[in-house]
mmCIF file of C-alpha atoms and ligand atoms in Angstrom:
data_model
loop_
_atom_site.group_PDB
_atom_site.id
_atom_site.type_symbol
_atom_site.label_atom_id
_atom_site.label_comp_id
_atom_site.label_asym_id
_atom_site.label_seq_id
_atom_site.Cartn_x
_atom_site.Cartn_y
_atom_site.Cartn_z
ATOM 1 C CA MET A 20 3.079 0.639 -21.221
ATOM 2 C CA GLY A 21 4.506 -2.282 -19.224
ATOM 3 C CA SER A 22 2.374 -5.408 -19.630
ATOM 4 C CA ALA A 23 -0.907 -3.650 -20.491
ATOM 5 C CA GLN A 24 -2.479 -3.384 -23.888
ATOM 6 C CA PRO A 25 -2.913 0.322 -24.569
ATOM 7 C CA ASN A 26 -6.708 0.052 -24.585
ATOM 8 C CA ASP A 27 -6.864 -1.845 -21.262
ATOM 9 C CA ILE A 28 -6.437 1.435 -19.395
ATOM 10 C CA ASP A 29 -9.353 3.818 -19.560
ATOM 11 C CA HIS A 30 -7.451 6.810 -18.242
ATOM 12 C CA ILE A 31 -4.356 7.568 -16.207
ATOM 13 C CA LEU A 32 -5.335 8.720 -12.725
ATOM 14 C CA LEU A 33 -1.838 9.357 -11.366
ATOM 15 C CA SER A 34 1.203 9.693 -13.585
ATOM 16 C CA GLU A 35 4.654 8.382 -12.780
ATOM 17 C CA GLU A 36 5.767 11.978 -12.149
ATOM 18 C CA GLU A 37 2.873 12.745 -9.789
ATOM 19 C CA ILE A 38 3.598 9.582 -7.816
ATOM 20 C CA ALA A 39 7.319 10.406 -7.569
ATOM 21 C CA ALA A 40 6.583 13.970 -6.401
ATOM 22 C CA LYS A 41 4.175 12.722 -3.728
ATOM 23 C CA LEU A 42 6.715 10.175 -2.510
ATOM 24 C CA ASP A 43 9.292 12.977 -2.187
ATOM 25 C CA GLU A 44 6.831 14.817 0.104
ATOM 26 C CA LEU A 45 6.050 11.742 2.180
ATOM 27 C CA ALA A 46 9.731 10.810 2.491
ATOM 28 C CA ALA A 47 10.583 14.318 3.733
ATOM 29 C CA LYS A 48 7.906 14.065 6.437
ATOM 30 C CA ILE A 49 9.005 10.578 7.467
ATOM 31 C CA ASP A 50 12.646 11.686 7.559
ATOM 32 C CA ALA A 51 11.730 14.612 9.795
ATOM 33 C CA ASP A 52 9.613 12.468 12.114
ATOM 34 C CA TYR A 53 12.064 9.585 12.485
ATOM 35 C CA ALA A 54 15.403 11.426 12.251
ATOM 36 C CA ASP A 55 17.994 9.597 14.371
ATOM 37 C CA LYS A 56 15.638 6.690 14.943
ATOM 38 C CA ASP A 57 15.779 3.142 13.624
ATOM 39 C CA LEU A 58 12.679 2.504 11.553
ATOM 40 C CA LEU A 59 11.292 -0.848 10.451
ATOM 41 C CA LEU A 60 9.279 -0.611 7.254
ATOM 42 C CA VAL A 61 6.713 -3.407 6.991
ATOM 43 C CA GLY A 62 5.538 -3.930 3.417
ATOM 44 C CA VAL A 63 2.278 -5.745 2.817
ATOM 45 C CA LEU A 64 2.668 -8.103 -0.134
ATOM 46 C CA LYS A 65 2.159 -7.975 -2.950
ATOM 47 C CA GLY A 66 0.775 -4.569 -3.837
ATOM 48 C CA ALA A 67 3.137 -2.552 -1.651
ATOM 49 C CA VAL A 68 6.290 -3.706 -3.429
ATOM 50 C CA MET A 69 6.512 -0.638 -5.678
ATOM 51 C CA VAL A 70 5.793 1.986 -3.027
ATOM 52 C CA MET A 71 8.136 0.233 -0.583
ATOM 53 C CA ALA A 72 10.986 0.214 -3.112
ATOM 54 C CA ASP A 73 10.497 3.831 -4.160
ATOM 55 C CA LEU A 74 9.667 5.361 -0.774
ATOM 56 C CA SER A 75 12.510 3.631 1.056
ATOM 57 C CA ARG A 76 15.049 4.887 -1.483
ATOM 58 C CA LYS A 77 13.899 8.461 -0.916
ATOM 59 C CA LEU A 78 14.558 8.354 2.843
ATOM 60 C CA GLN A 79 17.774 10.252 3.472
ATOM 61 C CA HIS A 80 18.038 10.578 7.233
ATOM 62 C CA THR A 81 16.251 7.575 8.602
ATOM 63 C CA LYS A 82 17.991 4.288 9.381
ATOM 64 C CA VAL A 83 15.720 1.828 7.680
ATOM 65 C CA ALA A 84 15.191 -1.913 7.875
ATOM 66 C CA MET A 85 12.572 -3.730 5.809
ATOM 67 C CA ASP A 86 10.379 -6.708 6.421
ATOM 68 C CA TRP A 87 7.365 -8.158 4.631
ATOM 69 C CA MET A 88 4.035 -9.680 5.470
ATOM 70 C CA ALA A 89 1.530 -11.436 3.247
ATOM 71 C CA VAL A 90 -2.079 -11.585 4.367
ATOM 72 C CA SER A 91 -5.316 -12.763 2.866
ATOM 73 C CA SER A 92 -8.893 -11.984 3.804
ATOM 74 C CA TYR A 93 -11.098 -14.938 4.645
ATOM 75 C CA GLY A 94 -13.888 -15.291 2.113
ATOM 76 C CA SER A 95 -11.755 -13.604 -0.529
ATOM 77 C CA GLY A 96 -13.805 -11.734 -3.077
ATOM 78 C CA THR A 97 -16.061 -10.258 -0.453
ATOM 79 C CA LYS A 98 -13.380 -9.052 1.985
ATOM 80 C CA SER A 99 -16.313 -8.152 4.204
ATOM 81 C CA SER A 100 -15.494 -10.146 7.311
ATOM 82 C CA GLY A 101 -12.368 -8.239 8.252
ATOM 83 C CA VAL A 102 -10.872 -11.536 9.391
ATOM 84 C CA VAL A 103 -7.403 -11.865 7.991
ATOM 85 C CA ARG A 104 -5.147 -14.884 7.627
ATOM 86 C CA ILE A 105 -1.365 -14.538 7.740
ATOM 87 C CA LEU A 106 0.226 -16.181 4.685
ATOM 88 C CA LYS A 107 3.731 -14.981 5.484
ATOM 89 C CA ASP A 108 4.604 -13.520 8.843
ATOM 90 C CA LEU A 109 7.367 -11.071 9.660
ATOM 91 C CA ASP A 110 10.879 -12.326 10.317
ATOM 92 C CA ALA A 111 11.529 -9.421 12.698
ATOM 93 C CA ASP A 112 10.722 -9.207 16.390
ATOM 94 C CA LEU A 113 8.771 -5.967 16.847
ATOM 95 C CA SER A 114 9.324 -5.393 20.540
ATOM 96 C CA GLY A 115 10.633 -1.904 21.150
ATOM 97 C CA ARG A 116 10.798 -1.118 17.406
ATOM 98 C CA HIS A 117 9.455 1.908 15.551
ATOM 99 C CA VAL A 118 7.279 0.346 12.846
ATOM 100 C CA LEU A 119 5.806 1.909 9.725
ATOM 101 C CA ILE A 120 3.362 -0.216 7.723
ATOM 102 C CA VAL A 121 3.660 0.504 3.998
ATOM 103 C CA GLU A 122 0.547 -0.133 1.898
ATOM 104 C CA ASP A 123 -0.403 0.502 -1.690
ATOM 105 C CA ILE A 124 -4.116 1.070 -1.106
ATOM 106 C CA ILE A 125 -6.690 1.335 1.655
ATOM 107 C CA ASP A 126 -10.043 0.253 0.339
ATOM 108 C CA SER A 127 -12.482 -0.860 3.066
ATOM 109 C CA GLY A 128 -9.717 -0.408 5.665
ATOM 110 C CA LEU A 129 -10.391 -3.869 7.075
ATOM 111 C CA THR A 130 -6.975 -5.327 6.246
ATOM 112 C CA LEU A 131 -5.132 -2.430 7.802
ATOM 113 C CA SER A 132 -7.351 -2.271 10.830
ATOM 114 C CA TRP A 133 -6.657 -5.943 11.546
ATOM 115 C CA LEU A 134 -2.960 -5.569 10.794
ATOM 116 C CA MET A 135 -2.557 -2.608 13.113
ATOM 117 C CA SER A 136 -4.044 -4.382 16.095
ATOM 118 C CA ASN A 137 -2.030 -7.512 15.295
ATOM 119 C CA LEU A 138 1.289 -5.646 15.076
ATOM 120 C CA ARG A 139 0.504 -3.398 18.025
ATOM 121 C CA SER A 140 0.065 -6.477 20.212
ATOM 122 C CA ARG A 141 3.690 -7.415 19.479
ATOM 123 C CA GLY A 142 5.024 -4.572 21.609
ATOM 124 C CA CYS A 143 6.281 -1.990 19.105
ATOM 125 C CA ALA A 144 7.559 1.316 20.449
ATOM 126 C CA SER A 145 5.430 3.071 17.816
ATOM 127 C CA LEU A 146 3.215 2.051 14.913
ATOM 128 C CA GLU A 147 2.172 4.224 11.982
ATOM 129 C CA VAL A 148 0.952 3.738 8.420
ATOM 130 C CA ALA A 149 2.064 5.083 5.057
ATOM 131 C CA ALA A 150 -0.345 4.352 2.197
ATOM 132 C CA MET A 151 -0.066 5.543 -1.372
ATOM 133 C CA LEU A 152 -3.791 5.472 -2.135
ATOM 134 C CA ARG A 153 -7.034 5.610 -0.183
ATOM 135 C CA LYS A 154 -10.635 5.303 -1.349
ATOM 136 C CA PRO A 155 -12.636 7.311 1.191
ATOM 137 C CA GLU A 156 -15.978 6.251 -0.321
ATOM 138 C CA ALA A 157 -15.156 2.563 0.220
ATOM 139 C CA ALA A 158 -14.212 2.894 3.907
ATOM 140 C CA LYS A 159 -15.931 0.486 6.288
ATOM 141 C CA VAL A 160 -13.746 1.238 9.266
ATOM 142 C CA LYS A 161 -11.800 4.329 10.178
ATOM 143 C CA VAL A 162 -8.051 3.796 10.165
ATOM 144 C CA ASP A 163 -5.608 6.354 11.441
ATOM 145 C CA VAL A 164 -3.118 6.869 8.604
ATOM 146 C CA LYS A 165 -0.274 9.267 9.252
ATOM 147 C CA TYR A 166 1.210 9.409 5.744
ATOM 148 C CA ILE A 167 -1.239 9.323 2.841
ATOM 149 C CA GLY A 168 -0.453 9.832 -0.829
ATOM 150 C CA PHE A 169 -3.729 10.387 -2.646
ATOM 151 C CA ASP A 170 -7.426 10.055 -1.936
ATOM 152 C CA ILE A 171 -8.991 8.609 -5.076
ATOM 153 C CA PRO A 172 -12.537 7.899 -6.303
ATOM 154 C CA ASN A 173 -14.055 4.460 -5.772
ATOM 155 C CA GLU A 174 -13.059 3.181 -9.227
ATOM 156 C CA PHE A 175 -11.266 0.028 -10.343
ATOM 157 C CA VAL A 176 -7.619 1.084 -10.451
ATOM 158 C CA VAL A 177 -4.509 -0.846 -11.448
ATOM 159 C CA GLY A 178 -0.788 -0.209 -11.769
ATOM 160 C CA TYR A 179 2.018 0.776 -9.434
ATOM 161 C CA GLY A 180 1.582 -2.516 -7.563
ATOM 162 C CA LEU A 181 -2.181 -2.843 -7.946
ATOM 163 C CA ASP A 182 -3.429 -5.772 -9.969
ATOM 164 C CA TYR A 183 -6.426 -7.157 -11.742
ATOM 165 C CA ASP A 184 -6.096 -10.953 -11.783
ATOM 166 C CA GLU A 185 -2.343 -10.512 -11.075
ATOM 167 C CA ARG A 186 -1.822 -8.291 -14.147
ATOM 168 C CA TYR A 187 -0.890 -4.620 -14.462
ATOM 169 C CA ARG A 188 1.151 -4.419 -11.225
ATOM 170 C CA SER A 189 4.237 -3.344 -13.177
ATOM 171 C CA LEU A 190 2.663 -0.277 -14.786
ATOM 172 C CA PRO A 191 4.573 2.807 -13.596
ATOM 173 C CA TYR A 192 1.354 4.832 -13.203
ATOM 174 C CA VAL A 193 -2.078 4.293 -11.607
ATOM 175 C CA GLY A 194 -4.874 3.989 -14.149
ATOM 176 C CA THR A 195 -8.514 3.017 -14.251
ATOM 177 C CA LEU A 196 -9.193 -0.320 -15.868
ATOM 178 C CA ALA A 197 -11.318 -0.256 -18.993
ATOM 179 C CA PRO A 198 -14.612 -2.104 -18.374
ATOM 180 C CA HIS A 199 -14.092 -4.458 -21.342
ATOM 181 C CA VAL A 200 -11.215 -6.100 -19.420
ATOM 182 C CA TYR A 201 -13.306 -7.249 -16.472
ATOM 183 C CA GLU A 202 -16.624 -7.627 -18.265
ATOM 184 C CA ASN A 203 -15.284 -10.417 -20.504
HETATM 185 C C1 PRP B 339 -5.012 -4.978 -1.274
HETATM 186 C C2 PRP B 339 -4.128 -3.906 -0.644
HETATM 187 C C3 PRP B 339 -4.476 -3.972 0.806
HETATM 188 C C4 PRP B 339 -5.919 -4.413 0.793
HETATM 189 C C5 PRP B 339 -6.789 -3.221 1.007
HETATM 190 O O1 PRP B 339 -4.370 -6.200 -1.188
HETATM 191 O O2 PRP B 339 -2.766 -4.140 -0.868
HETATM 192 O O3 PRP B 339 -3.678 -4.896 1.509
HETATM 193 O O4 PRP B 339 -6.199 -4.976 -0.491
HETATM 194 O O5 PRP B 339 -8.139 -3.591 1.029
HETATM 195 P P1 PRP B 339 -9.077 -3.306 2.284
HETATM 196 O O6 PRP B 339 -8.808 -1.920 2.751
HETATM 197 O O7 PRP B 339 -10.475 -3.460 1.703
HETATM 198 O O8 PRP B 339 -8.814 -4.334 3.318
HETATM 199 P P2 PRP B 339 -4.911 -7.506 -1.913
HETATM 200 O O9 PRP B 339 -5.707 -8.324 -0.921
HETATM 201 O O10 PRP B 339 -5.624 -7.148 -3.177
HETATM 202 O O11 PRP B 339 -3.580 -8.300 -2.198
HETATM 203 P P3 PRP B 339 -2.314 -7.910 -3.125
HETATM 204 O O12 PRP B 339 -1.621 -6.748 -2.469
HETATM 205 O O13 PRP B 339 -1.467 -9.140 -3.108
HETATM 206 O O14 PRP B 339 -2.841 -7.565 -4.504
#
C-alpha cells in the first residue's frame, strides 16, 4: 500500500494494471505519430513524475529527450485565476522542437491552458499534450489534449503522482481519498 494507511483510501479507481495497459495504448499512438522524429517530453512537476517515467519507458520507436517544469498557480488553493508562476523553467530551448507536455491530471484546465500558450510562444515545431487523468466536470477552459488516459469523476483522487498534502504520490494506483483524512 505504499505510504497510505489501508483505510485512507475509500476505493481504488484505477488499478496498477489498468494504468499500465492504458500507457501501453498511449505509447503505441505516440510511437506511431512521432516515428523517426525527435520528441521532447516536458513533465510538469511534481505530479507527472510517475506517468513520465512509465510512459517514456514504453516508447519504442521515438527518440526521446526529457525536461521538467514546475509551476504554481497564484492564489494557491483557489487556482481560479489561471495565472501561473514558473518555479522551475525548462533547461531546453524549444525552437524547432516537437514537444509533448506530460501531465498527471487536468482539473480546471487552467494550468495546461497557460502552459500551452507559454510553450507555444517559444517557437516549437509542434506542441501536444498527454495527460493520464481528466475531470470533465471540473473543466473551466477547454484544452485540446491529444493523448488522454482516463476521464474520471470529480472526486478527490490520490496516488500515481497525485497528492493530498504531499502524501500518497507513491501509491501505484489511483484511489479516492477517504473523507476522514481531509475532514480532520
Ligand atoms: C496539479 C496537476 C496539474 C494541475 C491541474 O498540479 O499536476 O498541473 O494541478 O489543475 P488545473 O487543471 O486545475 O490547473 P498541482 O498544482 O497540484 O501540483 P503538483 O503536481 O506538484 O501536485
